[in-house]
Amino acid sequence: MAGLVVFTLAALAEIAGCFAFWAVLRLGAPKPWLVAGVLSLILFATLLTRVEADYAGRAYAAYGGIYILASLGWLWLVEGARPDRFDVVGAALCLGGAAIILLAPRGA
């Protein structure tokens, strides 16, 4: 369960960091937002190293499902666009895949 919390916090940090760049380059936000974006991306990378996984690639793959779900939450809560049924089905498929990657029993 702690891994899910870390993945969620990492996703929020990554999305916020990337959105800062989006806001500056696409929406005309002030350039100092880039500093906040870089700091947020540093937090994201640091958080992702805290997940219990034997291999970084496996942690990143599992994280992908959480990132997609968090991105749709951002779409809805921050950008005001409600996810449609295709977003929901796609996120469910990705979360299922992430769960398989992260929780599968691994033999020695």
XYZ file of C-alpha atoms in Angstrom, residues 12-44 67 74 78-79:
37
model
C 1.128 14.441 -8.972
C 4.664 15.846 -8.888
C 5.354 14.780 -12.481
C 2.071 16.112 -13.818
C 2.476 19.415 -11.975
C 6.040 19.771 -13.276
C 5.068 19.039 -16.843
C 2.000 21.266 -16.596
C 4.221 24.168 -15.512
C 6.077 23.853 -18.828
C 2.778 23.465 -20.704
C 1.453 26.587 -19.005
C 4.516 28.663 -19.935
C 4.932 27.404 -23.487
C 1.276 26.966 -24.483
C -0.739 29.220 -22.180
C 1.624 32.183 -21.696
C 2.188 31.711 -17.957
C 5.116 33.651 -16.441
C 8.552 32.083 -16.994
C 9.234 31.639 -13.227
C 6.714 28.788 -13.384
C 9.533 26.831 -15.041
C 11.509 26.880 -11.782
C 8.547 25.354 -9.956
C 8.219 22.841 -12.774
C 11.842 21.736 -12.523
C 11.604 21.408 -8.722
C 8.448 19.369 -9.081
C 10.126 17.052 -11.594
C 13.064 16.586 -9.210
C 10.579 15.621 -6.492
C 8.941 13.177 -8.918
C 0.282 8.132 -13.915
C -5.780 16.340 -13.340
C -7.529 21.189 -12.733
C -8.466 21.618 -16.372
